[in-house]
Amino acid sequence: MDLSKKRTFNFNAGPSALPLEVLEKAQKELINFHGTGMSIMEMSHRSAKFEDIHNGAITQMRKLFSIPDEYEVLFLQGGASLQFSMIPMNFLTIDQQAGYIMTGSWSEKAYKEAELFGKPYEVASSKENKYSNIPALVDFQFNSDDAYVHLTSNNTIYGTQWSVFPDTGNVPLIADMSSDIMSKPVDISKFGMIYAGAQKNLGPSGVTVVIVRKDLLEKANTEIPTILKYSTHADSNSLYNTPPTFGIYMLGEVLNWVEEKGGLEAIAKNNEVKAKVIYDAIDNSNGFYTGHATPESRSLMNITFRLSDEALEKQFLSEAKEAGFVGLDGHRSVGGCRASTYNAVPLEACRALSDFMIHFQTKHS
């Protein structure tokens, strides 16, 4: 059976689309993985077979993302939301400052957690512009003795994305890349730490990837619970407790898929083409559709837009759903429309959405 004929146009913001090839392979291997007579979900995380899967995923991530040897790659749980707390727990003391660049709801949540452990402050913010842009680098002022500077690389709710990252000198730069990790090449050496929930570009929900410089672990706070120390997971190869085994297996297969597609350079080019198809439908609509993000800050992962009339907007979303488009509703906190075009969303789906948008405008203009 050709499963692709029965699949929807999935624009969900997360959990989001996964590569069909990966899903089909997982389906074949689900009950009897490589002749073991059991599923990966039944397999001991201490077994040699799972160790191969686990280490293979780490190796593939290092290769594709060009991660230097001086960084640890960890597979944790709790999502990016737990990282909002773990970061200040490990790297911020009560009398230290940490700079936070405010670009949306996730930045706000990270900042709030940091207030429990130290003295966070706003380096810059675009809140007054309803988070429609990434703050200009010239506006940044941070202290040379800050514990770290934190940013969110892509903002799912408002549809903005960093194109150039700030140079923070000797102050570690920490980035929440949950919604655009592995969507393009990144110079890892600019960061002290990168973290990301897997459920956008890396696999199913349940796995959190942390890429952290080893020297930061040596300076981290030791007076916190064992399981909340990054060093605990680094010392045990992320096997301190039972990991999300199936999620790690899927993550590894998604990384293999990225390699088969030509690596991050090819993925990035495809993401640019996909986003342009939809942004063109917005920009050429003469105001029928209005994008939330300013053009220079637009995300290639989450395209946010509105229609001028609220009733018409509801009709658009209703007809889109009937036409097989899933996940186009904007985040509940802001409303509107949002198309999430993560790595696994095919170009054909973006073209279909563009055609639908143009057709809907023609009917209602």
mmCIF file of C-alpha atoms in Angstrom:
data_model
loop_
_atom_site.group_PDB
_atom_site.id
_atom_site.type_symbol
_atom_site.label_atom_id
_atom_site.label_comp_id
_atom_site.label_asym_id
_atom_site.label_seq_id
_atom_site.Cartn_x
_atom_site.Cartn_y
_atom_site.Cartn_z
ATOM 1 C CA MET A 1 0.000 0.000 0.000
ATOM 2 C CA ASP A 2 1.228 3.476 -0.867
ATOM 3 C CA LEU A 3 0.816 5.219 2.474
ATOM 4 C CA SER A 4 1.676 8.608 0.990
ATOM 5 C CA LYS A 5 -1.757 8.701 -0.716
ATOM 6 C CA LYS A 6 -3.493 8.607 2.661
ATOM 7 C CA ARG A 7 -1.302 11.158 4.468
ATOM 8 C CA THR A 8 -2.424 14.707 5.200
ATOM 9 C CA PHE A 9 -0.600 17.953 4.558
ATOM 10 C CA ASN A 10 0.868 18.159 8.053
ATOM 11 C CA PHE A 11 1.814 21.681 9.168
ATOM 12 C CA ASN A 12 1.638 20.975 12.904
ATOM 13 C CA ALA A 13 4.005 23.024 15.064
ATOM 14 C CA GLY A 14 5.027 20.057 17.190
ATOM 15 C CA PRO A 15 4.906 17.169 17.452
ATOM 16 C CA SER A 16 5.276 17.610 13.749
ATOM 17 C CA ALA A 17 5.775 15.801 10.459
ATOM 18 C CA LEU A 18 8.280 12.963 10.309
ATOM 19 C CA PRO A 19 9.871 11.645 7.104
ATOM 20 C CA LEU A 20 7.638 9.018 5.527
ATOM 21 C CA GLU A 21 10.682 6.852 4.756
ATOM 22 C CA VAL A 22 11.614 6.818 8.442
ATOM 23 C CA LEU A 23 8.092 5.922 9.522
ATOM 24 C CA GLU A 24 7.925 3.090 7.010
ATOM 25 C CA LYS A 25 11.264 1.687 8.197
ATOM 26 C CA ALA A 26 10.185 1.931 11.829
ATOM 27 C CA GLN A 27 6.965 0.149 10.951
ATOM 28 C CA LYS A 28 8.872 -2.759 9.430
ATOM 29 C CA GLU A 29 11.222 -2.998 12.404
ATOM 30 C CA LEU A 30 8.672 -2.362 15.132
ATOM 31 C CA ILE A 31 7.894 -5.940 16.172
ATOM 32 C CA ASN A 32 11.158 -7.693 15.387
ATOM 33 C CA PHE A 33 14.189 -5.409 15.337
ATOM 34 C CA HIS A 34 17.058 -6.883 13.323
ATOM 35 C CA GLY A 35 16.167 -10.474 14.178
ATOM 36 C CA THR A 36 16.148 -9.958 17.950
ATOM 37 C CA GLY A 37 12.591 -11.211 18.261
ATOM 38 C CA MET A 38 11.517 -8.084 20.102
ATOM 39 C CA SER A 39 10.777 -4.423 19.578
ATOM 40 C CA ILE A 40 13.190 -1.658 20.459
ATOM 41 C CA MET A 41 10.562 -0.609 22.998
ATOM 42 C CA GLU A 42 11.028 -3.979 24.737
ATOM 43 C CA MET A 43 14.802 -3.952 24.638
ATOM 44 C CA SER A 44 17.075 -3.241 27.592
ATOM 45 C CA HIS A 45 18.778 0.126 27.377
ATOM 46 C CA ARG A 46 21.871 -1.650 28.732
ATOM 47 C CA SER A 47 21.977 -4.157 25.872
ATOM 48 C CA ALA A 48 24.704 -4.118 23.239
ATOM 49 C CA LYS A 49 22.073 -3.752 20.508
ATOM 50 C CA PHE A 50 20.615 -0.588 21.979
ATOM 51 C CA GLU A 51 24.085 0.759 22.759
ATOM 52 C CA ASP A 52 24.820 0.563 19.031
ATOM 53 C CA ILE A 53 21.637 2.516 18.271
ATOM 54 C CA HIS A 54 22.374 5.078 20.964
ATOM 55 C CA ASN A 55 26.015 5.670 20.035
ATOM 56 C CA GLY A 56 25.179 5.616 16.349
ATOM 57 C CA ALA A 57 22.713 8.487 16.803
ATOM 58 C CA ILE A 58 25.336 10.513 18.704
ATOM 59 C CA THR A 59 27.960 9.835 16.039
ATOM 60 C CA GLN A 60 25.605 10.804 13.235
ATOM 61 C CA MET A 61 24.627 14.023 14.993
ATOM 62 C CA ARG A 62 28.279 14.938 15.510
ATOM 63 C CA LYS A 63 28.989 14.292 11.853
ATOM 64 C CA LEU A 64 26.029 16.151 10.340
ATOM 65 C CA PHE A 65 26.122 19.100 12.725
ATOM 66 C CA SER A 66 29.948 19.318 12.733
ATOM 67 C CA ILE A 67 30.112 19.172 16.532
ATOM 68 C CA PRO A 68 33.687 19.645 17.835
ATOM 69 C CA ASP A 69 35.247 17.095 20.171
ATOM 70 C CA GLU A 70 35.207 19.540 23.073
ATOM 71 C CA TYR A 71 31.414 19.261 23.252
ATOM 72 C CA GLU A 72 29.289 16.573 24.879
ATOM 73 C CA VAL A 73 26.149 15.334 23.120
ATOM 74 C CA LEU A 74 23.468 14.308 25.605
ATOM 75 C CA PHE A 75 20.040 12.737 25.173
ATOM 76 C CA LEU A 76 17.841 13.849 28.061
ATOM 77 C CA GLN A 77 14.144 14.017 28.927
ATOM 78 C CA GLY A 78 11.767 16.716 30.122
ATOM 79 C CA GLY A 79 11.758 18.785 26.951
ATOM 80 C CA ALA A 80 13.153 22.277 26.530
ATOM 81 C CA SER A 81 10.973 23.351 29.452
ATOM 82 C CA LEU A 82 13.116 21.395 31.904
ATOM 83 C CA GLN A 83 16.212 22.988 30.375
ATOM 84 C CA PHE A 84 14.812 26.401 31.341
ATOM 85 C CA SER A 85 15.466 25.302 34.940
ATOM 86 C CA MET A 86 18.495 23.049 34.496
ATOM 87 C CA ILE A 87 20.557 25.771 32.825
ATOM 88 C CA PRO A 88 20.446 28.257 35.724
ATOM 89 C CA MET A 89 20.662 25.390 38.226
ATOM 90 C CA ASN A 90 23.967 24.313 36.722
ATOM 91 C CA PHE A 91 25.477 27.586 35.543
ATOM 92 C CA LEU A 92 23.981 30.466 37.556
ATOM 93 C CA THR A 93 24.541 31.310 41.219
ATOM 94 C CA ILE A 94 22.368 33.511 43.401
ATOM 95 C CA ASP A 95 24.723 36.488 43.108
ATOM 96 C CA GLN A 96 25.423 36.155 39.358
ATOM 97 C CA GLN A 97 23.777 37.781 36.378
ATOM 98 C CA ALA A 98 22.749 36.102 33.142
ATOM 99 C CA GLY A 99 21.586 37.930 30.038
ATOM 100 C CA TYR A 100 18.375 36.912 28.281
ATOM 101 C CA ILE A 101 17.393 38.117 24.820
ATOM 102 C CA MET A 102 13.610 38.292 24.753
ATOM 103 C CA THR A 103 11.973 37.293 21.474
ATOM 104 C CA GLY A 104 8.800 35.503 22.547
ATOM 105 C CA SER A 105 6.967 33.275 24.983
ATOM 106 C CA TRP A 106 9.737 30.690 25.295
ATOM 107 C CA SER A 107 12.282 33.368 26.161
ATOM 108 C CA GLU A 108 9.886 34.668 28.800
ATOM 109 C CA LYS A 109 9.486 31.220 30.334
ATOM 110 C CA ALA A 110 13.228 30.625 30.404
ATOM 111 C CA TYR A 111 13.750 34.024 32.052
ATOM 112 C CA LYS A 112 11.141 33.287 34.716
ATOM 113 C CA GLU A 113 12.862 30.052 35.715
ATOM 114 C CA ALA A 114 16.247 31.776 35.925
ATOM 115 C CA GLU A 115 14.812 34.242 38.455
ATOM 116 C CA LEU A 116 14.626 31.351 40.937
ATOM 117 C CA PHE A 117 18.394 30.817 40.889
ATOM 118 C CA GLY A 118 20.158 34.092 40.135
ATOM 119 C CA LYS A 119 19.816 37.518 38.584
ATOM 120 C CA PRO A 120 18.693 37.360 34.968
ATOM 121 C CA TYR A 121 18.275 40.603 33.047
ATOM 122 C CA GLU A 122 17.043 41.541 29.587
ATOM 123 C CA VAL A 123 19.839 42.149 27.100
ATOM 124 C CA ALA A 124 17.297 43.223 24.483
ATOM 125 C CA SER A 125 13.641 42.638 23.714
ATOM 126 C CA SER A 126 11.206 42.961 20.822
ATOM 127 C CA LYS A 127 8.135 42.699 23.045
ATOM 128 C CA GLU A 128 7.082 46.280 22.317
ATOM 129 C CA ASN A 129 6.791 45.243 18.663
ATOM 130 C CA LYS A 130 4.642 42.227 19.587
ATOM 131 C CA TYR A 131 7.692 40.027 19.007
ATOM 132 C CA SER A 132 7.512 40.630 15.267
ATOM 133 C CA ASN A 133 11.280 40.929 14.876
ATOM 134 C CA ILE A 134 14.648 39.803 16.180
ATOM 135 C CA PRO A 135 16.327 42.674 18.109
ATOM 136 C CA ALA A 136 19.149 44.400 16.237
ATOM 137 C CA LEU A 137 22.616 43.281 17.278
ATOM 138 C CA VAL A 138 23.686 46.903 17.804
ATOM 139 C CA ASP A 139 21.188 47.143 20.665
ATOM 140 C CA PHE A 140 22.845 44.386 22.696
ATOM 141 C CA GLN A 141 24.608 45.283 25.914
ATOM 142 C CA PHE A 142 25.735 42.532 28.230
ATOM 143 C CA ASN A 143 28.287 42.259 31.001
ATOM 144 C CA SER A 144 31.641 40.558 30.573
ATOM 145 C CA ASP A 145 31.160 38.696 33.859
ATOM 146 C CA ASP A 146 27.707 37.296 33.006
ATOM 147 C CA ALA A 147 27.289 33.589 33.680
ATOM 148 C CA TYR A 148 25.865 33.215 30.155
ATOM 149 C CA VAL A 149 23.681 34.859 27.520
ATOM 150 C CA HIS A 150 20.536 32.990 26.475
ATOM 151 C CA LEU A 151 18.470 33.222 23.292
ATOM 152 C CA THR A 152 15.779 31.305 21.425
ATOM 153 C CA SER A 153 16.942 30.748 17.857
ATOM 154 C CA ASN A 154 13.490 30.330 16.303
ATOM 155 C CA ASN A 155 10.150 31.416 17.665
ATOM 156 C CA THR A 156 7.308 29.069 16.827
ATOM 157 C CA ILE A 157 4.505 31.312 18.070
ATOM 158 C CA TYR A 158 5.510 34.576 16.368
ATOM 159 C CA GLY A 159 7.357 33.185 13.351
ATOM 160 C CA THR A 160 10.737 34.878 13.766
ATOM 161 C CA GLN A 161 14.216 33.371 13.447
ATOM 162 C CA TRP A 162 17.801 34.453 13.989
ATOM 163 C CA SER A 163 19.870 34.677 10.810
ATOM 164 C CA VAL A 164 23.063 35.958 12.481
ATOM 165 C CA PHE A 165 23.932 35.137 16.082
ATOM 166 C CA PRO A 166 25.563 37.643 18.451
ATOM 167 C CA ASP A 167 29.211 37.416 19.394
ATOM 168 C CA THR A 168 29.263 37.224 23.193
ATOM 169 C CA GLY A 169 33.039 36.969 23.516
ATOM 170 C CA ASN A 170 34.080 34.979 26.581
ATOM 171 C CA VAL A 171 30.540 34.818 27.904
ATOM 172 C CA PRO A 172 28.955 31.454 26.964
ATOM 173 C CA LEU A 173 26.089 31.784 24.493
ATOM 174 C CA ILE A 174 23.268 29.325 25.179
ATOM 175 C CA ALA A 175 20.577 28.733 22.557
ATOM 176 C CA ASP A 176 17.222 27.029 22.650
ATOM 177 C CA MET A 177 17.119 25.587 19.114
ATOM 178 C CA SER A 178 14.084 23.387 19.643
ATOM 179 C CA SER A 179 12.320 24.486 16.483
ATOM 180 C CA ASP A 180 15.150 24.925 13.988
ATOM 181 C CA ILE A 181 17.961 22.601 15.033
ATOM 182 C CA MET A 182 19.384 20.653 12.077
ATOM 183 C CA SER A 183 17.476 22.834 9.605
ATOM 184 C CA LYS A 184 20.696 24.502 8.437
ATOM 185 C CA PRO A 185 24.429 24.440 9.203
ATOM 186 C CA VAL A 186 25.444 26.222 12.425
ATOM 187 C CA ASP A 187 28.877 27.120 13.762
ATOM 188 C CA ILE A 188 28.711 25.199 17.047
ATOM 189 C CA SER A 189 31.896 26.835 18.315
ATOM 190 C CA LYS A 190 29.998 30.113 18.808
ATOM 191 C CA PHE A 191 27.941 28.499 21.559
ATOM 192 C CA GLY A 192 28.577 27.257 25.043
ATOM 193 C CA MET A 193 25.447 25.138 24.830
ATOM 194 C CA ILE A 194 22.624 24.293 22.447
ATOM 195 C CA TYR A 195 19.491 22.441 23.474
ATOM 196 C CA ALA A 196 16.396 21.267 21.643
ATOM 197 C CA GLY A 197 13.301 19.168 22.022
ATOM 198 C CA ALA A 198 13.275 16.539 19.286
ATOM 199 C CA GLN A 199 9.668 16.903 18.193
ATOM 200 C CA LYS A 200 10.190 19.475 15.440
ATOM 201 C CA ASN A 201 13.100 18.367 13.245
ATOM 202 C CA LEU A 202 14.707 15.409 15.011
ATOM 203 C CA GLY A 203 12.061 12.832 15.806
ATOM 204 C CA PRO A 204 9.106 12.163 18.093
ATOM 205 C CA SER A 205 8.513 13.910 21.393
ATOM 206 C CA GLY A 206 10.302 12.579 24.464
ATOM 207 C CA VAL A 207 13.960 13.219 23.631
ATOM 208 C CA THR A 208 15.837 16.425 24.407
ATOM 209 C CA VAL A 209 19.220 16.972 22.791
ATOM 210 C CA VAL A 210 21.848 18.946 24.708
ATOM 211 C CA ILE A 211 25.153 19.932 23.098
ATOM 212 C CA VAL A 212 27.339 21.448 25.799
ATOM 213 C CA ARG A 213 30.976 22.494 25.978
ATOM 214 C CA LYS A 214 32.938 20.279 28.341
ATOM 215 C CA ASP A 215 34.672 23.104 30.172
ATOM 216 C CA LEU A 216 31.295 24.456 31.295
ATOM 217 C CA LEU A 217 30.532 21.142 32.978
ATOM 218 C CA GLU A 218 33.727 21.419 34.989
ATOM 219 C CA LYS A 219 32.578 24.760 36.435
ATOM 220 C CA ALA A 220 28.934 23.793 37.022
ATOM 221 C CA ASN A 221 27.193 23.894 40.377
ATOM 222 C CA THR A 222 27.480 20.593 42.259
ATOM 223 C CA GLU A 223 24.932 21.384 44.981
ATOM 224 C CA ILE A 224 21.896 20.273 42.999
ATOM 225 C CA PRO A 225 20.072 16.931 42.624
ATOM 226 C CA THR A 226 22.151 14.296 40.850
ATOM 227 C CA ILE A 227 19.792 13.767 37.938
ATOM 228 C CA LEU A 228 19.703 17.520 37.229
ATOM 229 C CA LYS A 229 23.481 17.781 36.780
ATOM 230 C CA TYR A 230 24.666 17.767 33.181
ATOM 231 C CA SER A 231 27.851 16.081 34.371
ATOM 232 C CA THR A 232 25.822 13.103 35.599
ATOM 233 C CA HIS A 233 24.530 12.451 32.102
ATOM 234 C CA ALA A 234 27.860 13.205 30.431
ATOM 235 C CA ASP A 235 29.656 10.740 32.715
ATOM 236 C CA SER A 236 27.111 8.000 31.971
ATOM 237 C CA ASN A 237 26.726 8.589 28.219
ATOM 238 C CA SER A 238 23.108 9.682 28.842
ATOM 239 C CA LEU A 239 22.324 6.293 30.388
ATOM 240 C CA TYR A 240 22.156 7.324 34.044
ATOM 241 C CA ASN A 241 18.502 6.288 34.052
ATOM 242 C CA THR A 242 16.289 4.617 31.454
ATOM 243 C CA PRO A 243 16.306 6.817 28.340
ATOM 244 C CA PRO A 244 13.451 7.161 25.795
ATOM 245 C CA THR A 245 14.795 4.266 23.750
ATOM 246 C CA PHE A 246 12.321 4.349 20.882
ATOM 247 C CA GLY A 247 12.651 8.111 20.554
ATOM 248 C CA ILE A 248 16.450 7.830 20.315
ATOM 249 C CA TYR A 249 16.111 5.117 17.682
ATOM 250 C CA MET A 250 13.797 7.372 15.666
ATOM 251 C CA LEU A 251 16.130 10.332 16.101
ATOM 252 C CA GLY A 252 18.972 8.288 14.680
ATOM 253 C CA GLU A 253 16.880 7.271 11.693
ATOM 254 C CA VAL A 254 15.849 10.877 11.033
ATOM 255 C CA LEU A 255 19.520 11.866 11.080
ATOM 256 C CA ASN A 256 20.262 9.097 8.582
ATOM 257 C CA TRP A 257 17.473 10.515 6.419
ATOM 258 C CA VAL A 258 19.071 13.970 6.603
ATOM 259 C CA GLU A 259 22.323 12.484 5.347
ATOM 260 C CA GLU A 260 20.522 10.701 2.517
ATOM 261 C CA LYS A 261 18.974 14.023 1.479
ATOM 262 C CA GLY A 262 22.412 15.578 1.107
ATOM 263 C CA GLY A 263 23.139 16.846 4.616
ATOM 264 C CA LEU A 264 22.352 20.193 6.194
ATOM 265 C CA GLU A 265 23.350 22.283 3.194
ATOM 266 C CA ALA A 266 20.790 20.530 1.011
ATOM 267 C CA ILE A 267 18.179 20.570 3.785
ATOM 268 C CA ALA A 268 18.693 24.320 4.249
ATOM 269 C CA LYS A 269 18.249 25.046 0.541
ATOM 270 C CA ASN A 270 15.059 23.002 0.449
ATOM 271 C CA ASN A 271 13.716 24.801 3.526
ATOM 272 C CA GLU A 272 14.342 28.158 1.849
ATOM 273 C CA VAL A 273 12.428 27.070 -1.253
ATOM 274 C CA LYS A 274 9.528 25.712 0.806
ATOM 275 C CA ALA A 275 9.167 28.870 2.883
ATOM 276 C CA LYS A 276 9.393 31.151 -0.153
ATOM 277 C CA VAL A 277 6.484 29.382 -1.813
ATOM 278 C CA ILE A 278 4.212 30.297 1.098
ATOM 279 C CA TYR A 279 5.660 33.739 1.791
ATOM 280 C CA ASP A 280 5.140 34.609 -1.873
ATOM 281 C CA ALA A 281 1.448 33.780 -1.519
ATOM 282 C CA ILE A 282 1.293 36.193 1.427
ATOM 283 C CA ASP A 283 3.355 38.977 -0.157
ATOM 284 C CA ASN A 284 1.533 38.834 -3.481
ATOM 285 C CA SER A 285 -1.953 38.909 -1.925
ATOM 286 C CA ASN A 286 -2.232 42.740 -1.815
ATOM 287 C CA GLY A 287 -2.980 42.648 1.893
ATOM 288 C CA PHE A 288 -5.471 39.775 1.844
ATOM 289 C CA TYR A 289 -2.910 37.880 3.943
ATOM 290 C CA THR A 290 -0.605 39.722 6.345
ATOM 291 C CA GLY A 291 2.541 38.201 7.800
ATOM 292 C CA HIS A 292 3.281 38.803 11.481
ATOM 293 C CA ALA A 293 7.083 38.799 11.299
ATOM 294 C CA THR A 294 9.055 41.592 9.660
ATOM 295 C CA PRO A 295 10.690 40.385 6.407
ATOM 296 C CA GLU A 296 14.250 40.465 7.769
ATOM 297 C CA SER A 297 13.261 38.322 10.793
ATOM 298 C CA ARG A 298 11.023 35.796 9.071
ATOM 299 C CA SER A 299 11.293 32.189 10.122
ATOM 300 C CA LEU A 300 11.857 29.409 7.615
ATOM 301 C CA MET A 301 10.248 26.995 10.074
ATOM 302 C CA ASN A 302 7.051 28.716 11.232
ATOM 303 C CA ILE A 303 5.182 31.020 8.866
ATOM 304 C CA THR A 304 2.652 33.136 10.773
ATOM 305 C CA PHE A 305 -0.020 35.223 9.097
ATOM 306 C CA ARG A 306 -3.508 36.613 9.457
ATOM 307 C CA LEU A 307 -6.479 37.531 7.315
ATOM 308 C CA SER A 308 -7.925 41.015 7.714
ATOM 309 C CA ASP A 309 -11.383 39.747 8.695
ATOM 310 C CA GLU A 310 -11.710 37.404 11.684
ATOM 311 C CA ALA A 311 -14.771 35.635 10.302
ATOM 312 C CA LEU A 312 -13.000 35.077 6.992
ATOM 313 C CA GLU A 313 -9.961 33.779 8.875
ATOM 314 C CA LYS A 314 -12.111 31.174 10.616
ATOM 315 C CA GLN A 315 -13.574 30.182 7.263
ATOM 316 C CA PHE A 316 -10.076 29.886 5.797
ATOM 317 C CA LEU A 317 -8.994 27.519 8.563
ATOM 318 C CA SER A 318 -12.190 25.506 8.270
ATOM 319 C CA GLU A 319 -11.917 25.079 4.503
ATOM 320 C CA ALA A 320 -8.220 24.309 4.771
ATOM 321 C CA LYS A 321 -8.976 21.508 7.214
ATOM 322 C CA GLU A 322 -11.599 20.092 4.875
ATOM 323 C CA ALA A 323 -9.023 20.206 2.072
ATOM 324 C CA GLY A 324 -6.602 18.049 4.070
ATOM 325 C CA PHE A 325 -4.375 20.679 5.673
ATOM 326 C CA VAL A 326 -3.624 19.995 9.349
ATOM 327 C CA GLY A 327 -2.145 22.288 11.997
ATOM 328 C CA LEU A 328 -2.707 25.695 10.397
ATOM 329 C CA ASP A 329 -4.270 27.295 13.467
ATOM 330 C CA GLY A 330 -2.029 29.856 15.150
ATOM 331 C CA HIS A 331 -0.893 29.324 18.719
ATOM 332 C CA ARG A 332 -3.754 29.654 21.184
ATOM 333 C CA SER A 333 -2.098 32.692 22.806
ATOM 334 C CA VAL A 334 -2.090 34.801 19.625
ATOM 335 C CA GLY A 335 -4.547 33.215 17.200
ATOM 336 C CA GLY A 336 -4.225 33.690 13.464
ATOM 337 C CA CYS A 337 -2.678 31.141 11.127
ATOM 338 C CA ARG A 338 0.617 29.300 11.184
ATOM 339 C CA ALA A 339 2.244 26.890 8.753
ATOM 340 C CA SER A 340 5.169 24.979 10.249
ATOM 341 C CA THR A 341 7.476 23.855 7.462
ATOM 342 C CA TYR A 342 10.005 21.716 9.317
ATOM 343 C CA ASN A 343 12.522 19.510 7.528
ATOM 344 C CA ALA A 344 10.158 16.602 6.919
ATOM 345 C CA VAL A 345 7.359 18.729 5.438
ATOM 346 C CA PRO A 346 7.639 18.100 1.683
ATOM 347 C CA LEU A 347 7.815 20.866 -0.896
ATOM 348 C CA GLU A 348 4.647 19.450 -2.453
ATOM 349 C CA ALA A 349 2.710 20.241 0.733
ATOM 350 C CA CYS A 350 3.926 23.837 0.679
ATOM 351 C CA ARG A 351 2.962 24.223 -2.964
ATOM 352 C CA ALA A 352 -0.454 22.756 -2.223
ATOM 353 C CA LEU A 353 -0.958 25.254 0.615
ATOM 354 C CA SER A 354 0.138 28.142 -1.584
ATOM 355 C CA ASP A 355 -2.324 27.061 -4.279
ATOM 356 C CA PHE A 356 -5.090 26.783 -1.689
ATOM 357 C CA MET A 357 -4.315 30.260 -0.335
ATOM 358 C CA ILE A 358 -4.384 31.801 -3.814
ATOM 359 C CA HIS A 359 -7.630 29.995 -4.663
ATOM 360 C CA PHE A 360 -9.258 31.073 -1.379
ATOM 361 C CA GLN A 361 -8.263 34.686 -2.000
ATOM 362 C CA THR A 362 -9.686 34.570 -5.512
ATOM 363 C CA LYS A 363 -13.023 33.315 -4.173
ATOM 364 C CA HIS A 364 -13.279 35.968 -1.475
ATOM 365 C CA SER A 365 -11.777 39.073 -3.055
#
